[in-house]
Amino acid sequence: QLVESGGDLVHSGGSLRLSCVASGFTLNYFGIGWFRQAPGKEREWVSCISNIDGRTYFADSVKGRFIASRDNAKNTVYLQMSGLKPEDTANYFCAADKGPLPRSDCPDPREYDYWGQGTQVTVRD
C-alpha cells in the first residue's frame, strides 16, 4: 500500500512537499513514479526515480521546479515542488514498479504495480 500526503492549497510561487509512504513492502529497489490528474484531464506523468540508474527524471512542464527523492530508511519517497503555478493544480499520485524502470518506461502508467490514493494540490493566483 502507498499513502500520499502533503497536498494543500497554496498561492502561485509557493512550495509543497508531497510524501508517499509504503507499507507492506520495501520501496528500496522499486522504481517510483509521480503522476497527476486534474479534473476533466488525462492522468499526466510528472516524475520518476529509475531503479536502473538511480536518476530522477521530470516532465518538461515541471523540470527545474520539482525534485524527487527517496529515503529508504523511512520507506518514503518525496516530491518537492516549488514555483507552483495554477496549472499544477491536480490530484497527485505516487506509484511503484517492482520491475526495472528505465526512463523510457516512466510515463507509462501500466508499468507500475502499486498506486496511492492521491493527494490534492491546489494553486491559486
CSV table of C-alpha atoms in Angstrom, one decimal, residues 8-16 65 81-89 121-125:
chain,number,residue,atom,x,y,z
A,8,ASP,CA,-2.6,21.6,0.2
A,9,LEU,CA,-3.9,24.9,-1.1
A,10,VAL,CA,-1.1,27.4,-1.9
A,11,HIS,CA,-0.7,30.6,-3.9
A,12,SER,CA,1.3,30.9,-7.0
A,13,GLY,CA,5.0,30.7,-6.4
A,14,GLY,CA,4.5,28.7,-3.3
A,15,SER,CA,6.1,25.3,-2.4
A,16,LEU,CA,4.9,22.0,-1.1
A,65,ARG,CA,10.8,23.3,-10.3
A,81,MET,CA,7.5,21.2,-5.6
A,82,SER,CA,8.4,24.9,-5.8
A,83,GLY,CA,7.4,27.8,-8.0
A,84,LEU,CA,3.9,26.4,-8.1
A,85,LYS,CA,1.6,27.6,-10.8
A,86,PRO,CA,-2.2,27.3,-11.1
A,87,GLU,CA,-1.7,24.8,-13.9
A,88,ASP,CA,-0.1,22.5,-11.3
A,89,THR,CA,-3.4,22.1,-9.6
A,121,VAL,CA,-2.7,20.1,-4.7
A,122,THR,CA,-4.5,23.4,-5.4
A,123,VAL,CA,-2.6,26.5,-6.6
A,124,ARG,CA,-4.4,29.8,-6.6
A,125,ASP,CA,-3.3,33.1,-8.2
